[in-house]
N, CA, C and O of each residue as an XYZ file, in Angstrom:
468
protein
N      99.573    135.733    109.508
C      98.972    134.839    108.069
C      99.741    133.629    108.041
O      99.066    132.802    107.427
N     101.367    132.878    108.593
C     101.518    131.870    108.995
C     100.821    130.975    109.997
O     100.759    129.763    109.790
N     100.450    131.368    110.760
C      99.300    130.500    111.784
C      97.718    130.060    110.657
O      97.045    129.031    110.719
N      97.520    131.333    109.659
C      96.187    130.774    109.294
C      96.156    129.648    108.287
O      95.165    129.042    107.880
N      97.824    129.430    107.857
C      98.253    128.227    107.042
C      98.648    126.987    107.696
O      98.709    125.816    107.321
N      98.883    127.558    108.718
C      99.073    126.507    109.605
C      98.014    125.915    110.053
O      98.170    124.695    110.107
N      96.920    126.308    110.423
C      95.753    126.121    110.825
C      94.619    125.199    109.582
O      93.828    124.269    109.736
N      95.104    126.136    108.189
C      94.303    125.347    107.063
C      94.763    124.395    106.981
O      93.844    123.576    106.943
N      96.172    123.654    106.892
C      96.689    122.483    106.542
C      96.327    121.352    107.687
O      96.228    120.153    107.428
N      96.131    121.979    109.102
C      95.727    120.893    110.324
C      94.441    120.678    109.690
O      94.020    119.542    109.473
N      93.654    121.974    109.313
C      91.821    121.352    109.185
C      91.429    120.324    107.481
O      90.425    119.829    106.969
N      92.527    120.412    107.224
C      92.480    119.902    105.443
C      92.937    118.261    106.096
O      92.183    117.311    105.886
N      94.061    118.105    106.782
C      94.706    117.329    107.181
C      93.564    115.909    108.434
O      93.458    114.690    108.299
N      92.915    116.906    109.565
C      91.953    116.191    110.375
C      90.627    115.862    109.344
O      89.696    115.117    109.651
N      90.738    116.458    108.290
C      89.511    116.294    107.293
C      89.281    114.952    106.518
O      88.287    114.240    106.376
N      90.746    114.862    106.010
C      90.885    114.114    104.871
C      90.890    112.411    106.020
O      90.346    111.329    105.800
N      91.647    112.819    107.060
C      91.946    111.289    108.136
C      91.111    111.155    108.300
O      90.815    110.057    107.828
N      89.558    112.013    109.166
C      88.168    111.568    109.371
C      87.420    110.862    108.227
O      86.667    109.931    108.509
N      87.601    111.290    106.836
C      86.913    110.970    105.906
C      87.508    109.418    105.497
O      86.684    108.549    105.211
N      88.864    109.126    105.481
C      89.356    107.789    106.283
C      88.674    106.387    106.788
O      88.449    105.262    106.344
N      88.419    107.390    108.377
C      87.839    106.585    109.363
C      86.355    106.538    108.540
O      85.983    105.365    108.546
N      85.601    107.205    107.996
C      84.360    107.087    107.472
C      84.199    105.694    106.446
O      83.331    104.821    106.440
N      84.955    105.811    105.917
C      85.253    105.277    104.695
C      85.670    103.651    105.584
O      84.961    102.687    105.297
N      86.571    103.495    106.402
C      86.394    102.082    107.087
C      85.724    101.675    107.476
O      85.871    100.461    107.617
N      84.687    102.170    107.883
C      83.520    102.180    108.630
C      82.007    101.773    108.034
O      81.023    101.283    108.588
N      82.252    102.175    106.727
C      81.404    102.600    105.904
C      81.230    101.355    104.771
O      80.108    100.896    104.560
N      82.101    100.980    104.248
C      82.575    100.498    102.927
C      82.217     98.868    103.132
O      81.927     98.618    104.302
N      82.183     97.845    102.333
C      81.379     96.610    102.613
C      82.797     95.924    102.795
O      83.055     95.499    103.921
N      83.712     95.783    101.817
C      84.719     95.098    102.021
C      86.407     95.268    102.193
O      86.983     96.348    102.061
N      87.067     94.001    102.510
C      88.231     94.635    102.687
C      89.055     95.710    101.620
O      89.812     96.568    102.074
N      88.855     95.581    100.419
C      89.528     95.914     99.443
C      89.165     97.593     99.346
O      90.025     98.403     99.000
N      87.782     97.987     99.697
C      87.280     98.934     99.622
C      87.363    100.214    100.556
O      87.407    101.407    100.257
N      87.373     99.356    102.207
C      87.882     99.825    103.214
C      89.435    100.038    102.906
O      89.830    101.132    103.310
N      90.276     99.360    102.371
C      91.788     99.727    101.942
C      92.260    100.994    101.434
O      93.200    101.755    101.662
N      91.239    100.941    100.642
C      91.191    101.746     99.438
C      91.387    103.389    100.062
O      92.284    104.229     99.985
N      89.532    103.306    100.947
C      89.700    104.512    101.732
C      90.835    104.807    102.132
O      91.628    105.548    101.550
N      91.044    104.088    103.449
C      91.907    104.384    104.420
C      93.544    104.664    103.713
O      94.438    105.401    104.130
N      93.515    103.781    102.521
C      95.313    104.480    102.033
C      95.132    106.032    101.708
O      95.498    106.964    102.425
N      94.482    106.110    100.462
C      94.267    107.094     99.576
C      94.166    108.583    100.880
O      95.058    109.416    101.038
N      92.850    108.535    101.634
C      92.832    109.620    102.745
C      93.759    109.987    103.268
O      94.361    111.047    103.099
N      94.059    108.812    104.238
C      95.006    108.992    105.335
C      96.082    109.579    105.023
O      96.693    110.422    105.679
N      96.443    108.949    103.566
C      97.770    109.673    103.330
C      98.179    110.823    102.859
O      99.227    111.457    102.977
N      96.924    111.043    102.160
C      96.665    112.637    101.938
C      96.588    113.630    103.306
O      97.240    114.674    103.318
N      96.051    113.378    104.042
C      95.379    113.623    105.185
C      97.176    113.773    106.393
O      97.795    114.715    106.890
N      97.308    112.589    106.373
C      98.389    113.066    107.019
C      99.996    114.280    106.453
O     100.748    115.141    106.909
N      99.725    113.562    105.288
C     100.820    114.844    104.909
C     100.500    116.283    104.538
O     101.344    117.056    104.084
N      99.270    116.583    104.753
C      98.384    117.671    105.065
C      99.296    118.647    106.515
O      99.876    119.729    106.607
N      98.879    117.180    107.694
C      99.413    117.109    108.990
C     100.940    117.585    109.205
O     101.231    118.294    110.169
N     102.062    117.094    108.105
C     103.334    117.016    108.583
C     103.513    118.446    107.961
O     104.531    119.024    108.341
N     102.802    119.050    107.171
C     103.336    120.006    106.188
C     103.268    121.467    106.824
O     103.844    122.533    106.605
N     101.921    120.843    108.059
C     101.529    122.168    109.215
C     102.848    122.129    109.848
O     103.562    123.125    109.732
N     103.397    120.794    110.706
C     104.176    121.062    110.984
C     105.753    121.546    110.380
O     106.537    122.089    111.158
N     106.149    121.288    108.876
C     107.129    121.497    108.802
C     106.835    123.316    108.379
O     107.762    124.090    108.140
N     105.698    123.619    108.370
C     105.907    125.285    108.298
C     105.692    125.920    109.653
O     106.124    127.071    109.701
N     105.017    125.374    111.009
C     105.119    126.103    111.624
C     106.863    125.637    112.374
O     107.229    126.274    113.362
N     107.548    124.814    111.945
C     108.946    124.563    112.454
C     109.871    125.612    111.587
O     110.900    126.224    111.871
N     109.233    125.566    110.664
C     110.131    126.752    109.673
C     109.967    127.827    109.980
O     111.069    128.373    109.927
N     108.921    128.798    110.417
C     108.651    129.634    111.063
C     109.235    129.886    112.258
O     109.469    131.089    112.379
N     109.574    129.212    113.220
C     110.441    129.080    114.102
C     111.533    129.087    113.880
O     112.227    129.716    114.678
N     112.082    128.546    112.951
C     113.510    128.860    112.606
C     113.647    130.164    112.539
O     114.509    130.793    113.154
N     112.550    130.795    111.559
C     113.098    132.087    110.477
C     113.111    133.075    111.713
O     113.611    134.190    111.567
N     112.691    132.775    112.657
C     112.028    134.365    113.379
C     112.748    134.130    115.059
O     112.835    135.079    115.838
N     113.118    133.018    115.342
C     113.985    132.619    116.556
C     115.275    132.513    116.047
O     116.142    133.248    116.521
N     115.689    131.334    114.726
C     116.444    131.067    114.431
C     116.707    129.902    115.066
O     117.867    129.489    115.043
N     115.421    128.962    115.926
C     116.208    127.604    116.598
C     116.472    126.842    115.548
O     115.781    126.778    114.531
N     117.418    126.281    115.755
C     117.853    124.713    115.006
C     117.239    123.756    115.327
O     117.082    122.775    114.599
N     116.773    123.885    116.515
C     115.962    121.865    116.561
C     114.726    122.020    115.703
O     114.153    121.060    115.188
N     114.294    123.448    115.558
C     112.881    124.090    114.917
C     113.242    123.358    113.033
O     112.586    122.632    112.286
N     114.406    123.944    112.934
C     114.936    123.365    111.746
C     115.103    121.600    111.424
O     114.799    121.114    110.335
N     115.530    120.954    112.353
C     115.333    119.828    112.548
C     114.277    119.158    112.137
O     114.000    118.453    111.167
N     113.536    119.682    113.470
C     111.835    119.007    113.047
C     111.230    119.037    111.654
O     110.725    118.123    111.002
N     111.416    120.377    111.353
C     111.098    120.185    110.001
C     111.595    119.489    109.070
O     110.821    119.318    108.128
N     112.966    118.848    108.938
C     113.011    118.335    108.110
C     113.095    116.785    108.205
O     112.971    116.050    107.225
N     113.369    116.255    109.769
C     112.617    114.802    110.350
C     111.839    114.466    109.384
O     111.890    113.472    108.659
N     110.544    116.009    109.408
C     109.092    115.781    108.937
C     108.771    115.498    107.885
O     107.897    114.684    107.586
N     109.629    116.318    106.963
C     109.836    116.085    105.753
C     110.284    114.470    105.216
O     109.740    113.940    104.248
N     110.895    114.101    105.675
C     111.410    113.038    105.532
C     110.614    111.644    105.869
O     110.454    110.631    105.187
N     110.307    111.889    106.800
C     108.551    110.690    107.119
C     107.133    111.359    106.347
O     106.114    110.668    106.369
N     107.106    112.402    105.826
C     106.232    112.307    105.253
C     106.362    111.486    103.668
O     105.537    110.735    103.147
N     107.894    112.000    103.070
C     107.972    110.814    101.860
C     108.206    109.961    102.170
O     108.770    109.438    101.209
N     108.185    108.865    103.458
C     108.432    107.744    103.725
C     107.033    107.185    104.015
O     106.582    106.106    103.631
N     106.533    107.962    104.637
C     104.618    107.922    103.842
C     104.389    107.161    103.191
O     104.058    105.976    103.231
N     104.716    108.430    102.021
C     103.624    108.340    101.109
C     104.508    107.104    100.371
O     103.961    106.948     99.280
N     105.231    106.497    100.446
C     106.050    105.510     99.631
C     105.090    103.922    100.395
O     104.396    103.049     99.872
N     105.462    104.152    101.608
C     105.383    102.765    102.415
C     103.987    102.450    102.983
O     103.869    101.596    103.862
N     102.939    103.114    102.504
C     101.573    103.007    102.804
C     101.058    102.544    101.808
O      99.990    101.940    101.905
N     101.662    102.704    100.649
C     100.860    102.456     98.875
C     101.581    101.045     99.162
O     100.834    100.067     99.194
N     102.493    100.908     99.302
C     103.320     99.284     98.935
C     102.439     98.632    100.232
O     101.831     97.596     99.966
N     102.338     99.088    101.432
C     101.848     98.255    102.689
C     100.042     97.923    102.293
O      99.425     96.990    102.808
N      99.585     98.657    101.543
C      98.715     98.535    101.319
C      97.931     97.793    100.347
O      96.724     97.594    100.216
N      99.237     97.349     99.533
C      98.818     96.811     97.662
C      99.419     95.234     98.862
O      98.747     94.206     98.938
N     100.628     95.424     99.570
C     100.807     94.122    100.548
C      99.656     93.322    101.150
O      99.759     92.103    101.014
N      98.330     93.882    101.936
C      97.358     93.363    102.655
C      96.444     93.456    101.626
O      95.570     92.618    101.849
N      96.200     94.101    100.544
C      95.336     93.305     99.578
C      95.377     92.197     98.925
O      94.540     91.294     98.918
N      96.443     92.279     98.328
C      97.671     90.328     97.767
C      96.978     89.670     98.872
O      95.913     89.083     98.681
N      97.610     89.753    100.177
C      97.355     88.785    101.624
C      96.025     88.615    101.693
O      95.776     87.485    102.113
N      95.112     89.212    101.476
C      93.372     89.143    101.277
C      92.605     88.557    100.409
O      91.456     88.115    100.427
N      93.811     88.665     99.311
C      92.941     88.180     98.256
C      93.770     86.834     98.064
O      93.138     86.099     97.305
N      94.981     86.245     98.489
C      95.615     85.035     98.368
C      94.977     83.922     99.592
O      95.016     82.692     99.568
N      94.380     84.848    100.660
C      93.684     83.887    101.386
C      92.265     83.384    101.602
O      91.742     82.812    102.558
N      91.694     83.866    100.139
C      89.851     83.871     99.820
C      89.517     84.696     99.725
O      88.651     84.769     98.853
N      89.881     86.131    100.535
C      88.495     87.149    100.366
C      88.523     87.297     99.074
O      89.587     87.311     98.454
N      87.096     87.454     98.382
C      87.259     88.182     97.240
C      86.245     89.176     96.922
O      85.055     89.068     97.218
N      86.788     90.163     96.294
C      85.902     91.738     96.108
C      84.631     91.141     96.036
O      84.517     90.022     95.535
N      83.294     91.988     96.644
C      81.970     91.622     96.545
C      81.193     92.189     95.746
O      80.068     91.710     95.608
N      81.707     93.758     94.752
C      81.247     94.377     93.869
C      81.991     93.969     92.698
O      81.431     94.338     91.666
N      83.087     93.319     92.510
C      83.958     93.261     91.525
C      83.657     92.390     89.951
O      83.765     91.180     89.755
N      83.288     93.375     89.050
C      83.212     92.684     88.073
C      83.816     91.673     87.171
O      83.370     90.626     86.700
N      85.415     92.522     87.018
C      86.780     91.280     86.803
C      87.775     91.515     88.208
O      88.131     92.379     89.009
N      87.936     90.016     87.850
C      89.090     89.856     89.123
C      90.354     89.602     88.425
O      90.830     88.480     88.594
N      90.982     90.411     87.685
C      92.554     90.228     86.787
C      93.348     89.132     87.867
O      93.988     88.186     87.407
N      93.232     89.369     89.350
C      94.241     88.543     89.479
C      93.851     87.208     90.114
O      94.623     86.576     90.835
N      92.745     86.857     89.842
C      92.491     85.643     90.207
C      92.804     84.907     88.361
O      93.155     83.738     88.200
N      92.589     85.847     87.238
C      92.756     84.917     86.246
C      94.249     84.752     85.746
O      94.517     84.001     84.808
N      95.045     85.365     86.302
C      96.809     85.163     86.591
C      97.180     83.972     87.398
O      98.109     83.267     87.003
N      96.444     83.636     88.660
C      96.873     82.989     89.140
C      96.109     81.333     88.759
O      96.228     80.268     89.365
N      95.426     81.631     87.680
C      94.683     80.003     87.182
C      95.286     79.434     86.137
O      94.887     78.351     85.709
């Protein structure tokens, strides 16, 4: 049963990471590409981390392996850090792109340009 949960988490994680790659390749400008990459790969990577946590927690429960418990804790910390830093990094990249003169191709309203004027 635990194996199926692990496989499902890996499958969901790989699917969302693949969707992020497709979004990077298909979307027209830096902002939509950044949105696709940030949203989907954050979700996909968190599911991959969840698979590692479930697998290592299962190893800890069945074998009493403390290294597996350490791996689960470190993976949980990495997933939380990823959730915060990925959004912050995407915001910084979008802000830098806007300040360098790259404008959204299909945006109707550019509120950041209104603030800077």
